[in-house]
Tab-separated table of C-alpha atoms and ligand atoms in Angstrom:
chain	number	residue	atom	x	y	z
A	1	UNK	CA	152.772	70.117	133.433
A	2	UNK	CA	152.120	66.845	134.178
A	3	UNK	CA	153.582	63.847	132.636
A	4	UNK	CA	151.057	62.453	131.290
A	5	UNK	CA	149.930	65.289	129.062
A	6	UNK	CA	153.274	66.263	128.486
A	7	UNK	CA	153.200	62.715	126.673
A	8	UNK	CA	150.205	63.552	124.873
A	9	UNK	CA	150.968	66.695	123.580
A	10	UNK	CA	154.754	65.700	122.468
A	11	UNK	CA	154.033	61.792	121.509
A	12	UNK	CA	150.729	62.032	119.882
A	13	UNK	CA	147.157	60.554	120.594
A	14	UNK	CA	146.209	58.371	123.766
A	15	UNK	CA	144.335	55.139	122.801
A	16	UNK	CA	140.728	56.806	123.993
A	17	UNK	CA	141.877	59.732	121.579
A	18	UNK	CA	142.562	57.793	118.351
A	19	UNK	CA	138.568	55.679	119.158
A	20	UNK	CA	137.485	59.333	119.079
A	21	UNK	CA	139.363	60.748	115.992
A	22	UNK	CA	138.139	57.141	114.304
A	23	UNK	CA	135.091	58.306	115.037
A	24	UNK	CA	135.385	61.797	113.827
A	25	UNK	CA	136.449	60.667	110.127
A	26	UNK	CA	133.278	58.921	109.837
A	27	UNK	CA	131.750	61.873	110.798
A	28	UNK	CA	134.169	63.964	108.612
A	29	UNK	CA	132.445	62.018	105.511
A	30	UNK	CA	129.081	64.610	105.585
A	31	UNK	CA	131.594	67.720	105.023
A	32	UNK	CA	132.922	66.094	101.911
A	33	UNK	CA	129.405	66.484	99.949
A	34	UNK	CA	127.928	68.039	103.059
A	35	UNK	CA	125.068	70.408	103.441
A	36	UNK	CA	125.666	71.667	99.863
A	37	UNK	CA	124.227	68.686	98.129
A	38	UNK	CA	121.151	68.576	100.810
A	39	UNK	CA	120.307	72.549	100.117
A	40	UNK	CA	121.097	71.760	96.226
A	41	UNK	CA	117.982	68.980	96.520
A	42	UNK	CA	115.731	70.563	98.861
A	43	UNK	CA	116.344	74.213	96.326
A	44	UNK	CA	115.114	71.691	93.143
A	45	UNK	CA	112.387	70.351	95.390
A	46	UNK	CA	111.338	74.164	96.060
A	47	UNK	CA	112.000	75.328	91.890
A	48	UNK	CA	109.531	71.868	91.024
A	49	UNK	CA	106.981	73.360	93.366
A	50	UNK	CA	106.704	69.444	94.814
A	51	UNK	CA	105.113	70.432	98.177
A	52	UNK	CA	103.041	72.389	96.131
A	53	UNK	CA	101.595	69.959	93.567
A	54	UNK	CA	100.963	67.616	96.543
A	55	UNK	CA	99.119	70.009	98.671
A	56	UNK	CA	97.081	71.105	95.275
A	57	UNK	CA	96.431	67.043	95.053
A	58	UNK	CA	94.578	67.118	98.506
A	59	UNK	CA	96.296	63.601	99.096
A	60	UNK	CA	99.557	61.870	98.641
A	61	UNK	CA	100.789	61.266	95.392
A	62	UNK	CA	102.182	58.156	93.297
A	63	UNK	CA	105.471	59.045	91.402
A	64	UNK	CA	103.496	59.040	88.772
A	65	UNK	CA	100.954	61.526	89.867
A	66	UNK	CA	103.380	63.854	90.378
A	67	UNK	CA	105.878	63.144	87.788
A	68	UNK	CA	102.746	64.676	85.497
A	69	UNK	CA	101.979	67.034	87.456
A	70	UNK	CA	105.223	68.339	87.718
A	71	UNK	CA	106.106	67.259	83.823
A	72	UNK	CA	109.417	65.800	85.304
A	73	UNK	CA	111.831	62.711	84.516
A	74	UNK	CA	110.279	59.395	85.983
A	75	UNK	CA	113.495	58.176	86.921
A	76	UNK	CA	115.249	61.434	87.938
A	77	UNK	CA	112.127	62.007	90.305
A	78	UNK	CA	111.879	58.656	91.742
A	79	UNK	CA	115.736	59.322	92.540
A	80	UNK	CA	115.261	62.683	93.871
A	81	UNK	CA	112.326	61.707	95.962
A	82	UNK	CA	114.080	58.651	97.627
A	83	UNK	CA	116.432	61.495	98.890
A	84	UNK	CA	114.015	63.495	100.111
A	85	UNK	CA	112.105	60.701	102.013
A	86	UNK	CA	115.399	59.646	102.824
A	87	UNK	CA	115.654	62.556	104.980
A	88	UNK	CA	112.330	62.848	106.204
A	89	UNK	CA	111.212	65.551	104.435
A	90	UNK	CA	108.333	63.842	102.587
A	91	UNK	CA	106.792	60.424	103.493
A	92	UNK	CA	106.439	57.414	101.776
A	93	UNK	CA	103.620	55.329	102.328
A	94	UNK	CA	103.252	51.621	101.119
A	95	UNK	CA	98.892	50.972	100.345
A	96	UNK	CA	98.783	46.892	100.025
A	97	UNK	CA	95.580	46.245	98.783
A	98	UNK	CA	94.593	42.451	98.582
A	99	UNK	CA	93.816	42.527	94.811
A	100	UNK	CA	96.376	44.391	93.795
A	101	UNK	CA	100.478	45.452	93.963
A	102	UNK	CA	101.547	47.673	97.018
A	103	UNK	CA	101.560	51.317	95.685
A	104	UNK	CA	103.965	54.289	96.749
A	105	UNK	CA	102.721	57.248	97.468
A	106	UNK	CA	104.111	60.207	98.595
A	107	UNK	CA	103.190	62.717	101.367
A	108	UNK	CA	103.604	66.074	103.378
A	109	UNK	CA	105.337	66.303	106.099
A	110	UNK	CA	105.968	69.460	108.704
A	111	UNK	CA	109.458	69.497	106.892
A	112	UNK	CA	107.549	69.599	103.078
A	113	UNK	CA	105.400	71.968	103.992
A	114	UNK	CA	108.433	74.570	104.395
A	115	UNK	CA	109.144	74.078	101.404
A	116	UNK	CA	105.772	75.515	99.808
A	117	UNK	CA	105.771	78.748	98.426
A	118	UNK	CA	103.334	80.393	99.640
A	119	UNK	CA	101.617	79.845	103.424
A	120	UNK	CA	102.245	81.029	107.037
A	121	UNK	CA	104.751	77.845	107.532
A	122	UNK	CA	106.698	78.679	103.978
A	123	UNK	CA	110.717	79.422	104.758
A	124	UNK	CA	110.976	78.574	100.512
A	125	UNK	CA	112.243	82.198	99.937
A	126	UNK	CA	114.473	82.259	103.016
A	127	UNK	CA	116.328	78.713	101.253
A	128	UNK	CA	116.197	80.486	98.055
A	129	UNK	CA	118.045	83.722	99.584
A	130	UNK	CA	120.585	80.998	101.104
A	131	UNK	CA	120.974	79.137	98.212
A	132	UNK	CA	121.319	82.143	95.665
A	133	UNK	CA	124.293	82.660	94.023
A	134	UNK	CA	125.325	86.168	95.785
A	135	UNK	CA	125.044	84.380	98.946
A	136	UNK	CA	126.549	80.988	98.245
A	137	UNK	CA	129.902	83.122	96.377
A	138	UNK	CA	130.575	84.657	99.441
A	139	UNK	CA	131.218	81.298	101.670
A	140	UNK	CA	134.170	80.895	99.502
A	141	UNK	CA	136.120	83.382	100.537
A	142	UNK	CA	135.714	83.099	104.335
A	143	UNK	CA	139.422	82.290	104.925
A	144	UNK	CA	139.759	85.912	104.485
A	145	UNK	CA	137.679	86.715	106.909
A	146	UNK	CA	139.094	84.865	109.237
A	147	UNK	CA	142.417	86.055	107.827
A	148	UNK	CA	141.125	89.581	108.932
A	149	UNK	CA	142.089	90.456	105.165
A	150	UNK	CA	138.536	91.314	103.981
A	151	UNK	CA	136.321	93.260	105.426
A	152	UNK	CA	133.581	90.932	104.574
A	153	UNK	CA	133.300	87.613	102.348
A	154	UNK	CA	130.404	89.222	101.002
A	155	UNK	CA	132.403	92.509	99.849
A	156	UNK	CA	135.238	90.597	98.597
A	157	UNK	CA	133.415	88.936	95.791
A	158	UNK	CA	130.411	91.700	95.669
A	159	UNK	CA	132.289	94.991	96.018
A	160	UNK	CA	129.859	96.407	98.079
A	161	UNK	CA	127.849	95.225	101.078
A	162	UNK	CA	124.362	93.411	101.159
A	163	UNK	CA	122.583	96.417	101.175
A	164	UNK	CA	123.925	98.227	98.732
A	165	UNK	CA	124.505	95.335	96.813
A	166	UNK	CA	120.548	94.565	97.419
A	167	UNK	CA	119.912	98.421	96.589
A	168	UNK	CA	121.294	97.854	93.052
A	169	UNK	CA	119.614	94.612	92.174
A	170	UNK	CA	115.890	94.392	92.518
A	171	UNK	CA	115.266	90.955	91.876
A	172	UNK	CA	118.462	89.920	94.621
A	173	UNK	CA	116.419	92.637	97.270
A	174	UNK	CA	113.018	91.286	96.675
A	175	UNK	CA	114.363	87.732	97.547
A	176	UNK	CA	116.231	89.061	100.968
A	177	UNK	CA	112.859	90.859	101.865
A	178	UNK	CA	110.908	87.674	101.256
A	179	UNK	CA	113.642	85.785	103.039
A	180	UNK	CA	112.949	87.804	105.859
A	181	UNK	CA	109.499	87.270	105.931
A	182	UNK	CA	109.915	84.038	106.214
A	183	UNK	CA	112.004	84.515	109.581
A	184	UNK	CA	109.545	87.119	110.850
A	185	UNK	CA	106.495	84.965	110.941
A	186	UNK	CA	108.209	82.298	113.115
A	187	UNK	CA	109.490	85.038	115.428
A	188	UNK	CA	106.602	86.955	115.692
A	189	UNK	CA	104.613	83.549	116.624
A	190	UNK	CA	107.144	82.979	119.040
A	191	UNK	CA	106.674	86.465	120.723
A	192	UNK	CA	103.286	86.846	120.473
A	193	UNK	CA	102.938	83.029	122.383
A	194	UNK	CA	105.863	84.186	124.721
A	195	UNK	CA	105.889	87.413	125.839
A	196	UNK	CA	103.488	89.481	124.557
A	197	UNK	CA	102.935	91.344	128.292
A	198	UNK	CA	106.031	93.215	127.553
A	199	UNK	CA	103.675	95.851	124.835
A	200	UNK	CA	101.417	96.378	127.960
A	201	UNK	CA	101.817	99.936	127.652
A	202	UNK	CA	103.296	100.403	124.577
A	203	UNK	CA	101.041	102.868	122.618
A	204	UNK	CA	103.485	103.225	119.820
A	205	UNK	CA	106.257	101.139	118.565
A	206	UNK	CA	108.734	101.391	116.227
A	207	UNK	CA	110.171	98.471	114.132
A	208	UNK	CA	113.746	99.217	113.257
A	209	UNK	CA	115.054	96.893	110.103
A	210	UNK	CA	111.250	96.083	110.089
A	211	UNK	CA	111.488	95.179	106.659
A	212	UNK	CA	108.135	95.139	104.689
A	213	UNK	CA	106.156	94.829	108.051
A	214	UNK	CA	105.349	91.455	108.306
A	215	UNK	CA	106.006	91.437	112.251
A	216	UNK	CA	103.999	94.702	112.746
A	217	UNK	CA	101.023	93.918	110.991
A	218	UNK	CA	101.102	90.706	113.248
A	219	UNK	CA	101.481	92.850	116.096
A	220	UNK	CA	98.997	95.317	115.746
A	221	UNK	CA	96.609	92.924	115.425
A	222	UNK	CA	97.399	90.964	118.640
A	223	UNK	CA	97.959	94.171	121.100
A	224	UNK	CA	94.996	96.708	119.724
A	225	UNK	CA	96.392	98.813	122.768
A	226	UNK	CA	99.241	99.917	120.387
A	227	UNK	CA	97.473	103.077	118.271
A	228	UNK	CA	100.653	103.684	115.896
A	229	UNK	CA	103.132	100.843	114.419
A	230	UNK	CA	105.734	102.676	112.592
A	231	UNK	CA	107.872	99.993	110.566
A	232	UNK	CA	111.214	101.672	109.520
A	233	UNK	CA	113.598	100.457	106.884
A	234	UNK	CA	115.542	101.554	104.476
A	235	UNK	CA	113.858	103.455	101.832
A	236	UNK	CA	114.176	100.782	98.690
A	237	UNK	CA	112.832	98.290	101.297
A	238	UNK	CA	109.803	99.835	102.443
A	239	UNK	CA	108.459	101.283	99.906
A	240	UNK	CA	107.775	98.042	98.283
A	241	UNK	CA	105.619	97.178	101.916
A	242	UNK	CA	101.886	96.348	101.932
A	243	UNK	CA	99.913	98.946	103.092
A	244	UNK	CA	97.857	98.570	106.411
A	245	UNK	CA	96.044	100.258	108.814
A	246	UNK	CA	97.877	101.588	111.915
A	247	UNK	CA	100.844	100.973	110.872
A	248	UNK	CA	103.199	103.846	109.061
A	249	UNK	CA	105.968	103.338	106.718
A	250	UNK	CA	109.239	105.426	107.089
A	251	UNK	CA	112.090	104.797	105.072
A	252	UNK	CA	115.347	105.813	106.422
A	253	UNK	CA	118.669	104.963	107.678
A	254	UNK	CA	119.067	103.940	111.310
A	255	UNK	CA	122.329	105.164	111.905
A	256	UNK	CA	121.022	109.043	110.991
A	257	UNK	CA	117.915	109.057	112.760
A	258	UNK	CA	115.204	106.753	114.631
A	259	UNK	CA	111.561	107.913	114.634
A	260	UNK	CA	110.294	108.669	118.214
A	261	UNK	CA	108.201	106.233	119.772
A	262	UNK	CA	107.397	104.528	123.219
A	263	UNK	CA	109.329	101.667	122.406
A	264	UNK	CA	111.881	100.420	120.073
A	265	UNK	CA	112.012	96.442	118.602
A	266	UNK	CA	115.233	95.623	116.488
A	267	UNK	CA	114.577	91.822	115.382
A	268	UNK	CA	117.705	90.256	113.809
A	269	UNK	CA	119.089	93.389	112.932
A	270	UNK	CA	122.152	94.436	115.157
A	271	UNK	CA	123.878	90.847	114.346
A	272	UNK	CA	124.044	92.296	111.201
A	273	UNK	CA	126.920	94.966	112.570
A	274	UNK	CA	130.292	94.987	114.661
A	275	UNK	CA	129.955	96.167	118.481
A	276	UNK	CA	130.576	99.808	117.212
A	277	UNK	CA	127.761	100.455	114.863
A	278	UNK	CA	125.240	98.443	117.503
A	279	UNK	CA	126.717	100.905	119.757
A	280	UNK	CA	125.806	103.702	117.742
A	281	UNK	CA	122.583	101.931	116.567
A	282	UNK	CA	121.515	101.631	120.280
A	283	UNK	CA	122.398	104.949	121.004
A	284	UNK	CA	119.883	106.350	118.368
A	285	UNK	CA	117.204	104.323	119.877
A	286	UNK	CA	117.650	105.144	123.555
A	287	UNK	CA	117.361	108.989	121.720
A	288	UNK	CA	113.754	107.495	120.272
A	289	UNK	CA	112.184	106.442	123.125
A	290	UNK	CA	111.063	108.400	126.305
A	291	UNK	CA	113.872	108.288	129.418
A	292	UNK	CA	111.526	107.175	132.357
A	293	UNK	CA	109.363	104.359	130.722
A	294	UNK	CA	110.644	103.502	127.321
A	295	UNK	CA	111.935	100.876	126.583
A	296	UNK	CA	114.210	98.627	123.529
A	297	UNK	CA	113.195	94.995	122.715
A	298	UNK	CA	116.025	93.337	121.281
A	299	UNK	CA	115.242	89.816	119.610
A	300	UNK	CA	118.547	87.835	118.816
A	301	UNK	CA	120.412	84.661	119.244
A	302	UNK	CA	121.885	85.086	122.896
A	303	UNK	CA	125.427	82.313	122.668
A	304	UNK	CA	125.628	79.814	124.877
A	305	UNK	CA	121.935	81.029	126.480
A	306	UNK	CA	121.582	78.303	129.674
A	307	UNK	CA	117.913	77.782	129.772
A	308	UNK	CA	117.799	77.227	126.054
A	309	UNK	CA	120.681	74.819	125.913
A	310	UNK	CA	119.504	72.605	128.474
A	311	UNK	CA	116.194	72.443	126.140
A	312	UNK	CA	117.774	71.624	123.155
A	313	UNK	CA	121.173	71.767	122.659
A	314	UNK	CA	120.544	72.061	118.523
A	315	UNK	CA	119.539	75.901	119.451
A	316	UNK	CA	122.703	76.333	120.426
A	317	UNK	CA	124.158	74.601	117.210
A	318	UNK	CA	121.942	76.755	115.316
A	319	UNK	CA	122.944	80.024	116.553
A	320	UNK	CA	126.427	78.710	115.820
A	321	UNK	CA	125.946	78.172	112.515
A	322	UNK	CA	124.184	81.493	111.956
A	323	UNK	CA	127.307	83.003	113.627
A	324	UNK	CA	129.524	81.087	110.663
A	325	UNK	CA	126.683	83.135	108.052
A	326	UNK	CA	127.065	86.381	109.727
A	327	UNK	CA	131.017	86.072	109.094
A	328	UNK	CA	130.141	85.130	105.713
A	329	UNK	CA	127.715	87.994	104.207
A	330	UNK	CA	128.267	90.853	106.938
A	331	UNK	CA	131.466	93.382	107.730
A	332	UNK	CA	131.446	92.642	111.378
A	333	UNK	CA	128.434	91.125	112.350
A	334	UNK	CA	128.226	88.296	114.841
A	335	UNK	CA	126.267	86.621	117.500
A	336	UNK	CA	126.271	87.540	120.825
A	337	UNK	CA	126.792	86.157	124.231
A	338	UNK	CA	125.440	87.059	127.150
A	339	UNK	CA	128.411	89.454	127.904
A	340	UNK	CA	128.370	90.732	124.776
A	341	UNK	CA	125.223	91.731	124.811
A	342	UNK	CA	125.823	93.373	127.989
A	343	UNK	CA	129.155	95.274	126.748
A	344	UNK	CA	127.143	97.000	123.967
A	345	UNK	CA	123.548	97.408	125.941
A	346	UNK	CA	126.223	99.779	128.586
A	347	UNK	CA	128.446	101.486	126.042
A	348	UNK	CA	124.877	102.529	124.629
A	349	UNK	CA	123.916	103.847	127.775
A	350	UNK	CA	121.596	101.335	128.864
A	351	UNK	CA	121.073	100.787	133.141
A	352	UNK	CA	119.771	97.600	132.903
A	353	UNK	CA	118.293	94.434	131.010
A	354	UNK	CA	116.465	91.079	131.372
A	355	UNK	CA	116.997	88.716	129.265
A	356	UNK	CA	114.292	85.730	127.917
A	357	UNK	CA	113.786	82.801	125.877
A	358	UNK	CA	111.274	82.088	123.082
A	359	UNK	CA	109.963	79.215	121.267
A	360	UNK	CA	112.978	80.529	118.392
A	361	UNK	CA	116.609	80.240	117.821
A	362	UNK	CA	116.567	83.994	119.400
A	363	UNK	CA	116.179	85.163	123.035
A	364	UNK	CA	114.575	88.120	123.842
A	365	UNK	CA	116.306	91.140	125.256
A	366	UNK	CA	114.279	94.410	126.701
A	367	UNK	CA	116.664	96.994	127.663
A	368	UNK	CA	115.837	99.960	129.866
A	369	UNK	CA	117.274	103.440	129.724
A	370	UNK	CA	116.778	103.980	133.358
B	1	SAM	C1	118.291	90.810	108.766
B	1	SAM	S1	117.102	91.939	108.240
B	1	SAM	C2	115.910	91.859	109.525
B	1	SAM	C3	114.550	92.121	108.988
B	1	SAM	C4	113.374	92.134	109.981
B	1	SAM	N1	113.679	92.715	111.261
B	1	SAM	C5	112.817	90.774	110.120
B	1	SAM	O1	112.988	90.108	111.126
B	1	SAM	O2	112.175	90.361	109.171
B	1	SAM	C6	117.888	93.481	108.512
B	1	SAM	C7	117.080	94.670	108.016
B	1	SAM	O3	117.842	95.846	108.303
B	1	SAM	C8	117.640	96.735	107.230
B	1	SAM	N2	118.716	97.740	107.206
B	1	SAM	C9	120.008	97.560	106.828
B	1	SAM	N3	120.692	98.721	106.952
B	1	SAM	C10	119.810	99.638	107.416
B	1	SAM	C11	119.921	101.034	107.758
B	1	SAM	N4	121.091	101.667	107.629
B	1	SAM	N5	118.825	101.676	108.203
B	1	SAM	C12	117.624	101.029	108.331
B	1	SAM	N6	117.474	99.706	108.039
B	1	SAM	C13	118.541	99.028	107.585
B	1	SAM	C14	117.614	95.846	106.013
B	1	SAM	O4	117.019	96.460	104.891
B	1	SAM	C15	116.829	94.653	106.537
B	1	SAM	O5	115.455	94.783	106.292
C-alpha cells in the first residue's frame, strides 16, 4: 500500500476530503426532515383534492378561490401552497394590473396534475399506496433486513406478506391495485411509443401480475393483431377488473400454473421475488409459451443500464431508490443488473435475450426459449 493512503486510512481525512464531507453535511440536512415531510405535503395536497379544484376552476386560482373551494384555513393554505410552489409543483403567477394591487394566483403544473385523482397522468393512488400506513410501518424496520433477521420489513410489522396482507384487507388491496394502475399507464405509453414491433406476431398474450388490466386493455387496442389478451392475477385481484372485450380474466397463482399463450409479459412483477421464485416463475412461463417462436417480455428496472444512464443519470437514482422499497415491503425482492438478469433468464432455461430501453424507469427484456 502506498504511503499516502496508508496515511489516509490510519490519520484521517486529506484536505480535498474534509471540502467534500463539508459539503456532504449540508447535504445531510434534507435526511433530517427529508422526503417524509415532502410526501406528508404533497399526500394533504392529494386528500384537499387541490389539483382538482383548480382544474374544475378552468383557470388559476387566488388563495382565496381555493381556500372556498376547498373550505380550508386561509393561513394554513397560503403556508402549504408556498411549499408546494416552492417546489414547483404548482405555479404562482403575479397579474399587475395598472388600477389595481398585483394578485396571486395559483396554477397547474405537469407536477400538479399527478396529483389529480382521476386522469390518464394521475399517480395520486400510487402516493397514497406509498404514503399509507402499512407501507410507511415497514421502512422502520429495515435494519433488519439488512440485518438478514427478517424475512421482510413488511412481515415483521404485518405478519404476513403484501399479498396476503392485501388479501385480508380490501380497502389496503384496492389502493395497491389502483397504485398499480397508476404505474401501468406510464409503462404501457412507454411501450406502446417504444417497442410495440415486438407483438408483431403475437396472436395471444398473457399478462402475468396483470393486475386489473389496465396495460392489456391498452394493448389490445393498439395491436388489433392480438385476438386473445388473457390478464392473470391473483384471484381477489382480478375479479374486481373491468370487463372488456378480447381480453379474459383468470385468476390464479403464478407459481402453480401459467395459462398458455404465444407470449408471456411480466411488468414489475419478478422484482417483487428473490432469484429463486423468478427462477421458478420463469420456468412456468417458458412452460406457457410455444418452444420455437414464443417468446417472454420482461419490463423492469435493468441497474446500472448504460444507455439509460448516460440519458439521465436520475433513472439510475430512481431504480435505486425503488431497490431501497423492494427491501422494504418484499421477502427477497430486488432490482436487477444486467447480470442478474442474465443469471435467472439461464437458470430458467432461457438461450438468449436482448435487452432495451423505454421512455420509463424500466428497460425492456424479451427472452427467447430457443
Ligand atoms: C407490482 S404488481 C404489478 C402489477 C402490474 N403488472 C402492473 O404493472 O400494473 C405485482 C402483481 O403481482 C400479483 N401477484 C402477486 N403474487 C402473485 C401470484 N402468486 N400469482 C399471480 N399474481 C400474483 C399482484 O397481485 C400484483 O398485481
Amino acid at each position: 500500500m502506498e504511503e499516502t493512503q496508508r496515511d489516509h486510512l490510519t490519520w484521517g481525512l486529506l484536505e480535498e476530503e474534509r471540502e467534500e464531507e463539508k459539503q456532504k453535511k449540508f447535504d445531510m440536512s434534507k435526511y433530517y426532515f427529508g422526503g417524509d415531510v415532502e410526501m406528508a405535503v404533497v399526500k394533504c395536497a392529494i386528500d384537499l383534492g387541490m389539483a382538482d379544484a383548480i382544474a374544475n376552476h378552468g383557470r388559476p386560482m387566488t388563495l382565496l378561490e381555493l381556500s372556498s373551494a376547498l373550505d380550508c384555513d386561509l393561513q394554513n393554505l397560503h403556508r402549504v401552497m408556498r411549499f408546494l410552489v416552492n417546489h414547483g409543483i404548482f405555479k404562482e403567477i403575479i397579474i399587475r394590473n395598472e388600477d389595481t394591487v398585483p394578485t396571486a394566483y395559483y396554477a397547474q403544473t405537469h407536477s400538479s396534475r399527478r396529483l389529480m385523482r382521476t386522469g390518464e397522468n394521475s399517480m395520486a393512488a400510487f402516493i397514497l399506496m406509498q404514503s399509507s400506513p402499512p407501507a410507511k410501518a415497514a421502512w422502520h424496520c429495515l435494519s433488519a433486513c439488512v440485518k438478514g433477521k427478517a424475512t421482510s420489513a413488511f412481515e415483521v410489522v404485518h405478519g404476513e406478506d403484501v399479498w396476503k396482507h392485501a388479501e385480508a384487507n380490501p380497502a389496503q388491496s384496492q389502493l395497491i391495485n389502483e397504485a398499480m394502475a397508476c404505474l401501468a399507464r406510464v409503462i404501457v405509453s412507454a411501450i406502446i411509443d417504444g417497442c410495440l414491433d415486438m407483438f408483431e406476431g403475437v396472436e395471444t398474450l398473457v399478462d402475468v401480475g396483470g393486475g386489473t388490466g389496465t396495460i392489456m386493455r391498452r394493448l389490445v387496442k393498439a395491436c388489433p393483431w392480438i385476438s386473445k389478451g388473457i390478464t392473470f392475477d391473483l384471484p381477489h385481484v382480478v375479479s374486481l377488473a373491468e370487463q372488456c372485450e378480447g381480453i379474459e380474466y383468470v385468476g390464479g397463482d403464478m407459481f402453480e400454473f401459467i395459462p398458455k399463450a404465444d407470449a408471456v409479459l411480466l411488468v414489475a412483477v419478478l422484482h417483487d421475488w428473490g432469484d429463486d421464485e423468478c427462477i421458478r416463475i420463469l420456468k412456468k412461463c417458458r412452460k406457457a409459451i410455444p418452444k420455437d417462436k414464443g417468446k417472454v417480455i420482461i419490463v423492469e428496472v435493468v441497474i446500472g443500464n448504460k444507455e439509460q444512464q448516460k440519458e439521465d443519470n436520475k433513472l439510475n437514482d430512481v431504480g435505486l431508490v425503488l431497490d431501497m422499497a423492494m427491501m422494504a415491503l418484499t421477502h427477497k425482492g430486488k432490482e436487477r443488473t444486467l447480470d442478474e438478469w442474465a443469471y435467472v433468464l439461464r437458470e430458467a432455461g432461457f438461450s438468449r435475450h436482448t435487452v432495451r430501453s423505454i421512455a420509463a424507469i424500466q428497460s425492456v427484456i424479451e427472452a427467447f426459449p430457443a
